[in-house]
N, CA, C and O atoms as a Tinker XYZ file with bonds, in Angstrom:
   256  protein
     1  N      0.859000   -1.168000    0.000000    73     2
     2  CA     0.000000    0.000000    0.000000    64     1     3
     3  C      0.903000    1.227000    0.000000    63     2     4     5
     4  O      1.512000    1.566000    1.014000    81     3
     5  N      0.978000    1.877000   -1.135000    73     3     6
     6  CA     1.826000    3.048000   -1.245000    64     5     7
     7  C      0.948000    4.244000   -1.561000    63     6     8     9
     8  O      0.577000    4.468000   -2.713000    81     7
     9  N      0.621000    5.003000   -0.541000    73     7    10
    10  CA    -0.211000    6.178000   -0.754000    64     9    11
    11  C      0.647000    7.427000   -0.609000    63    10    12    13
    12  O      1.823000    7.354000   -0.252000    81    11
    13  N      0.059000    8.535000   -0.882000    73    11    14
    14  CA     0.781000    9.795000   -0.818000    64    13    15
    15  C      0.815000   10.400000    0.571000    63    14    16    17
    16  O      1.057000   11.599000    0.712000    81    15
    17  N      0.583000    9.614000    1.582000    73    15    18
    18  CA     0.557000   10.112000    2.956000    64    17    19
    19  C      1.942000   10.000000    3.560000    63    18    20    21
    20  O      2.577000    8.948000    3.489000    81    19
    21  N      2.406000   11.081000    4.152000    73    19    22
    22  CA     3.700000   11.069000    4.830000    64    21    23
    23  C      3.480000   11.609000    6.232000    63    22    24    25
    24  O      2.897000   12.679000    6.409000    81    23
    25  N      3.942000   10.879000    7.213000    73    23    26
    26  CA     3.769000   11.277000    8.606000    64    25    27
    27  C      5.036000   11.991000    9.058000    63    26    28    29
    28  O      6.133000   11.435000    8.993000    81    27
    29  N      4.873000   13.226000    9.516000    73    27    30
    30  CA     5.997000   14.012000   10.006000    64    29    31
    31  C      5.768000   14.245000   11.484000    63    30    32    33
    32  O      4.730000   14.769000   11.889000    81    31
    33  N      6.737000   13.856000   12.283000    73    31    34
    34  CA     6.585000   14.006000   13.726000    64    33    35
    35  C      7.122000   15.353000   14.182000    63    34    36    37
    36  O      8.105000   15.861000   13.643000    81    35
    37  N      6.470000   15.914000   15.173000    73    35    38
    38  CA     6.897000   17.190000   15.717000    64    37    39
    39  C      8.240000   17.043000   16.402000    63    38    40    41
    40  O      8.539000   16.010000   17.000000    81    39
    41  N      9.039000   18.078000   16.308000    73    39    42
    42  CA    10.299000   18.105000   17.027000    64    41    43
    43  C     11.445000   17.432000   16.300000    63    42    44    45
    44  O     12.596000   17.563000   16.716000    81    43
    45  N     11.165000   16.727000   15.244000    73    43    46
    46  CA    12.249000   16.107000   14.490000    64    45    47
    47  C     12.748000   17.084000   13.442000    63    46    48    49
    48  O     11.967000   17.693000   12.710000    81    47
    49  N     14.039000   17.219000   13.388000    73    47    50
    50  CA    14.649000   18.078000   12.393000    64    49    51
    51  C     15.355000   17.181000   11.393000    63    50    52    53
    52  O     16.204000   16.366000   11.754000    81    51
    53  N     14.987000   17.345000   10.125000    73    51    54
    54  CA    15.631000   16.541000    9.106000    64    53    55
    55  C     16.995000   17.148000    8.802000    63    54    56    57
    56  O     17.106000   18.322000    8.451000    81    55
    57  N     17.996000   16.348000    8.941000    73    55    58
    58  CA    19.351000   16.816000    8.727000    64    57    59
    59  C     20.071000   15.861000    7.793000    63    58    60    61
    60  O     19.992000   14.642000    7.949000    81    59
    61  N     20.766000   16.419000    6.835000    73    59    62
    62  CA    21.476000   15.577000    5.872000    64    61    63
    63  C     22.792000   15.065000    6.455000    63    62    64    65
    64  O     23.464000   14.249000    5.824000    81    63
    65  N     23.170000   15.527000    7.642000    73    63    66
    66  CA    24.416000   15.109000    8.259000    64    65    67
    67  C     24.349000   13.723000    8.876000    63    66    68    69
    68  O     25.389000   13.117000    9.134000    81    67
    69  N     23.140000   13.204000    9.121000    73    67    70
    70  CA    23.001000   11.882000    9.713000    64    69    71
    71  C     23.182000   10.828000    8.642000    63    70    72    73
    72  O     22.986000   11.080000    7.453000    81    71
    73  N     23.554000    9.659000    9.080000    73    71    74
    74  CA    23.736000    8.569000    8.129000    64    73    75
    75  C     22.389000    8.052000    7.656000    63    74    76    77
    76  O     21.369000    8.261000    8.312000    81    75
    77  N     22.389000    7.375000    6.511000    73    75    78
    78  CA    21.163000    6.823000    5.948000    64    77    79
    79  C     20.511000    5.825000    6.902000    63    78    80    81
    80  O     19.286000    5.791000    7.020000    81    79
    81  N     21.312000    5.023000    7.574000    73    79    82
    82  CA    20.775000    4.001000    8.472000    64    81    83
    83  C     20.003000    4.637000    9.629000    63    82    84    85
    84  O     18.954000    4.129000   10.023000    81    83
    85  N     20.504000    5.726000   10.166000    73    83    86
    86  CA    19.830000    6.387000   11.274000    64    85    87
    87  C     18.551000    7.077000   10.816000    63    86    88    89
    88  O     17.561000    7.092000   11.547000    81    87
    89  N     18.561000    7.646000    9.614000    73    87    90
    90  CA    17.376000    8.332000    9.126000    64    89    91
    91  C     16.250000    7.360000    8.824000    63    90    92    93
    92  O     15.084000    7.681000    9.057000    81    91
    93  N     16.571000    6.179000    8.309000    73    91    94
    94  CA    15.557000    5.217000    7.920000    64    93    95
    95  C     15.154000    4.289000    9.060000    63    94    96    97
    96  O     14.242000    3.478000    8.904000    81    95
    97  N     15.809000    4.398000   10.179000    73    95    98
    98  CA    15.520000    3.521000   11.301000    64    97    99
    99  C     14.181000    3.914000   11.922000    63    98   100   101
   100  O     13.987000    5.058000   12.334000    81    99
   101  N     13.282000    2.974000   11.981000    73    99   102
   102  CA    12.007000    3.200000   12.636000    64   101   103
   103  C     11.604000    1.923000   13.358000    63   102   104   105
   104  O     11.996000    0.823000   12.971000    81   103
   105  N     10.834000    2.085000   14.385000    73   103   106
   106  CA    10.437000    0.934000   15.171000    64   105   107
   107  C      9.262000    0.230000   14.505000    63   106   108   109
   108  O      8.538000    0.845000   13.721000    81   107
   109  N      9.067000   -1.032000   14.801000    73   107   110
   110  CA     7.894000   -1.730000   14.247000    64   109   111
   111  C      6.579000   -1.069000   14.660000    63   110   112   113
   112  O      5.596000   -1.116000   13.920000    81   111
   113  N      6.568000   -0.456000   15.840000    73   111   114
   114  CA     5.365000    0.226000   16.306000    64   113   115
   115  C      5.014000    1.393000   15.391000    63   114   116   117
   116  O      3.839000    1.609000   15.092000    81   115
   117  N      6.022000    2.155000   14.939000    73   115   118
   118  CA     5.779000    3.271000   14.025000    64   117   119
   119  C      5.238000    2.760000   12.697000    63   118   120   121
   120  O      4.353000    3.379000   12.107000    81   119
   121  N      5.758000    1.649000   12.231000    73   119   122
   122  CA     5.276000    1.067000   10.977000    64   121   123
   123  C      3.831000    0.621000   11.116000    63   122   124   125
   124  O      3.029000    0.790000   10.198000    81   123
   125  N      3.505000    0.051000   12.266000    73   123   126
   126  CA     2.141000   -0.414000   12.506000    64   125   127
   127  C      1.169000    0.767000   12.538000    63   126   128   129
   128  O      0.083000    0.696000   11.963000    81   127
   129  N      1.556000    1.837000   13.202000    73   127   130
   130  CA     0.716000    3.033000   13.277000    64   129   131
   131  C      0.525000    3.629000   11.887000    63   130   132   133
   132  O     -0.594000    3.972000   11.507000    81   131
   133  N      1.596000    3.751000   11.137000    73   131   134
   134  CA     1.507000    4.312000    9.787000    64   133   135
   135  C      0.626000    3.431000    8.901000    63   134   136   137
   136  O     -0.172000    3.948000    8.118000    81   135
   137  N      0.760000    2.127000    9.013000    73   135   138
   138  CA    -0.071000    1.210000    8.233000    64   137   139
   139  C     -1.537000    1.326000    8.595000    63   138   140   141
   140  O     -2.405000    1.269000    7.723000    81   139
   141  N     -1.815000    1.489000    9.884000    73   139   142
   142  CA    -3.196000    1.641000   10.338000    64   141   143
   143  C     -3.816000    2.925000    9.789000    63   142   144   145
   144  O     -4.955000    2.919000    9.321000    81   143
   145  N     -3.074000    4.008000    9.845000    73   143   146
   146  CA    -3.583000    5.284000    9.350000    64   145   147
   147  C     -3.818000    5.211000    7.847000    63   146   148   149
   148  O     -4.832000    5.708000    7.358000    81   147
   149  N     -2.901000    4.605000    7.112000    73   147   150
   150  CA    -3.071000    4.463000    5.665000    64   149   151
   151  C     -4.284000    3.597000    5.344000    63   150   152   153
   152  O     -4.999000    3.862000    4.377000    81   151
   153  N     -4.519000    2.568000    6.146000    73   151   154
   154  CA    -5.692000    1.714000    5.944000    64   153   155
   155  C     -6.974000    2.503000    6.202000    63   154   156   157
   156  O     -7.951000    2.351000    5.469000    81   155
   157  N     -6.980000    3.348000    7.244000    73   155   158
   158  CA    -8.150000    4.179000    7.519000    64   157   159
   159  C     -8.439000    5.101000    6.341000    63   158   160   161
   160  O     -9.589000    5.251000    5.930000    81   159
   161  N     -7.400000    5.712000    5.807000    73   159   162
   162  CA    -7.572000    6.636000    4.685000    64   161   163
   163  C     -8.099000    5.893000    3.462000    63   162   164   165
   164  O     -8.991000    6.386000    2.772000    81   163
   165  N     -7.554000    4.716000    3.191000    73   163   166
   166  CA    -8.013000    3.918000    2.046000    64   165   167
   167  C     -9.473000    3.514000    2.230000    63   166   168   169
   168  O    -10.248000    3.564000    1.275000    81   167
   169  N     -9.859000    3.115000    3.436000    73   167   170
   170  CA   -11.251000    2.749000    3.716000    64   169   171
   171  C    -12.182000    3.945000    3.526000    63   170   172   173
   172  O    -13.268000    3.806000    2.964000    81   171
   173  N    -11.764000    5.095000    3.986000    73   171   174
   174  CA   -12.579000    6.302000    3.848000    64   173   175
   175  C    -12.771000    6.658000    2.378000    63   174   176   177
   176  O    -13.873000    7.009000    1.957000    81   175
   177  N    -11.700000    6.567000    1.604000    73   175   178
   178  CA   -11.807000    6.872000    0.182000    64   177   179
   179  C    -12.717000    5.873000   -0.531000    63   178   180   181
   180  O    -13.480000    6.253000   -1.419000    81   179
   181  N    -12.641000    4.604000   -0.149000    73   179   182
   182  CA   -13.496000    3.581000   -0.754000    64   181   183
   183  C    -14.965000    3.840000   -0.410000    63   182   184   185
   184  O    -15.831000    3.746000   -1.279000    81   183
   185  N    -15.250000    4.167000    0.864000    73   183   186
   186  CA   -16.623000    4.483000    1.254000    64   185   187
   187  C    -17.135000    5.698000    0.496000    63   186   188   189
   188  O    -18.294000    5.732000    0.080000    81   187
   189  N    -16.283000    6.685000    0.316000    73   187   190
   190  CA   -16.678000    7.891000   -0.407000    64   189   191
   191  C    -16.999000    7.574000   -1.867000    63   190   192   193
   192  O    -17.983000    8.078000   -2.409000    81   191
   193  N    -16.172000    6.743000   -2.505000    73   191   194
   194  CA   -16.436000    6.357000   -3.892000    64   193   195
   195  C    -17.754000    5.606000   -4.013000    63   194   196   197
   196  O    -18.546000    5.870000   -4.918000    81   195
   197  N    -17.989000    4.663000   -3.091000    73   195   198
   198  CA   -19.238000    3.907000   -3.125000    64   197   199
   199  C    -20.445000    4.813000   -2.879000    63   198   200   201
   200  O    -21.480000    4.659000   -3.528000    81   199
   201  N    -20.317000    5.739000   -1.961000    73   199   202
   202  CA   -21.387000    6.674000   -1.659000    64   201   203
   203  C    -21.671000    7.561000   -2.872000    63   202   204   205
   204  O    -22.831000    7.784000   -3.220000    81   203
   205  N    -20.624000    8.063000   -3.510000    73   203   206
   206  CA   -20.808000    8.891000   -4.700000    64   205   207
   207  C    -21.494000    8.106000   -5.810000    63   206   208   209
   208  O    -22.379000    8.629000   -6.488000    81   207
   209  N    -21.090000    6.859000   -5.995000    73   207   210
   210  CA   -21.688000    6.021000   -7.030000    64   209   211
   211  C    -23.164000    5.753000   -6.723000    63   210   212   213
   212  O    -24.007000    5.817000   -7.618000    81   211
   213  N    -23.474000    5.456000   -5.471000    73   211   214
   214  CA   -24.861000    5.209000   -5.071000    64   213   215
   215  C    -25.709000    6.457000   -5.284000    63   214   216   217
   216  O    -26.820000    6.377000   -5.809000    81   215
   217  N    -25.187000    7.604000   -4.878000    73   215   218
   218  CA   -25.927000    8.850000   -5.058000    64   217   219
   219  C    -26.161000    9.135000   -6.533000    63   218   220   221
   220  O    -27.248000    9.575000   -6.909000    81   219
   221  N    -25.176000    8.896000   -7.365000    73   219   222
   222  CA   -25.310000    9.125000   -8.802000    64   221   223
   223  C    -26.385000    8.197000   -9.390000    63   222   224   225
   224  O    -27.213000    8.623000  -10.194000    81   223
   225  N    -26.358000    6.936000   -8.979000    73   223   226
   226  CA   -27.360000    5.982000   -9.462000    64   225   227
   227  C    -28.776000    6.387000   -9.039000    63   226   228   229
   228  O    -29.715000    6.274000   -9.827000    81   227
   229  N    -28.930000    6.855000   -7.803000    73   227   230
   230  CA   -30.239000    7.323000   -7.334000    64   229   231
   231  C    -30.698000    8.549000   -8.103000    63   230   232   233
   232  O    -31.878000    8.680000   -8.428000    81   231
   233  N    -29.772000    9.438000   -8.391000    73   231   234
   234  CA   -30.108000   10.641000   -9.139000    64   233   235
   235  C    -30.605000   10.284000  -10.541000    63   234   236   237
   236  O    -31.574000   10.864000  -11.032000    81   235
   237  N    -29.942000    9.341000  -11.167000    73   235   238
   238  CA   -30.350000    8.904000  -12.500000    64   237   239
   239  C    -31.712000    8.194000  -12.436000    63   238   240   241
   240  O    -32.571000    8.424000  -13.287000    81   239
   241  N    -31.904000    7.340000  -11.434000    73   239   242
   242  CA   -33.130000    6.570000  -11.302000    64   241   243
   243  C    -34.337000    7.474000  -11.066000    63   242   244   245
   244  O    -35.364000    7.311000  -11.726000    81   243
   245  N    -34.232000    8.413000  -10.150000    73   243   246
   246  CA   -35.375000    9.249000   -9.805000    64   245   247
   247  C    -35.443000   10.524000  -10.631000    63   246   248   249
   248  O    -36.427000   11.259000  -10.552000    81   247
   249  N    -34.427000   10.793000  -11.407000    73   247   250
   250  CA   -34.415000   12.000000  -12.222000    64   249   251
   251  C    -35.122000   11.834000  -13.552000    63   250   252   253
   252  O    -35.314000   12.815000  -14.271000    81   251
   253  N    -35.509000   10.632000  -13.890000    73   251   254
   254  CA   -36.134000   10.394000  -15.194000    64   253   255
   255  C    -37.559000   10.831000  -15.220000    63   254   256
   256  O    -38.228000   10.699000  -16.245000    81   255
């Protein structure tokens, strides 16, 4: 699941002086939280698409 969501934590300063390993190091808990949030966003978008489709179908059905 690769979405355009990026989580930025307060107080962290991105610095190019740190090594790649330190910058990419994250705990499994952070990965789990990020995955959960991305899943929520994907579910919300899916519900919105289904709702829009249902509303469009109702509009066509009763608009005739």
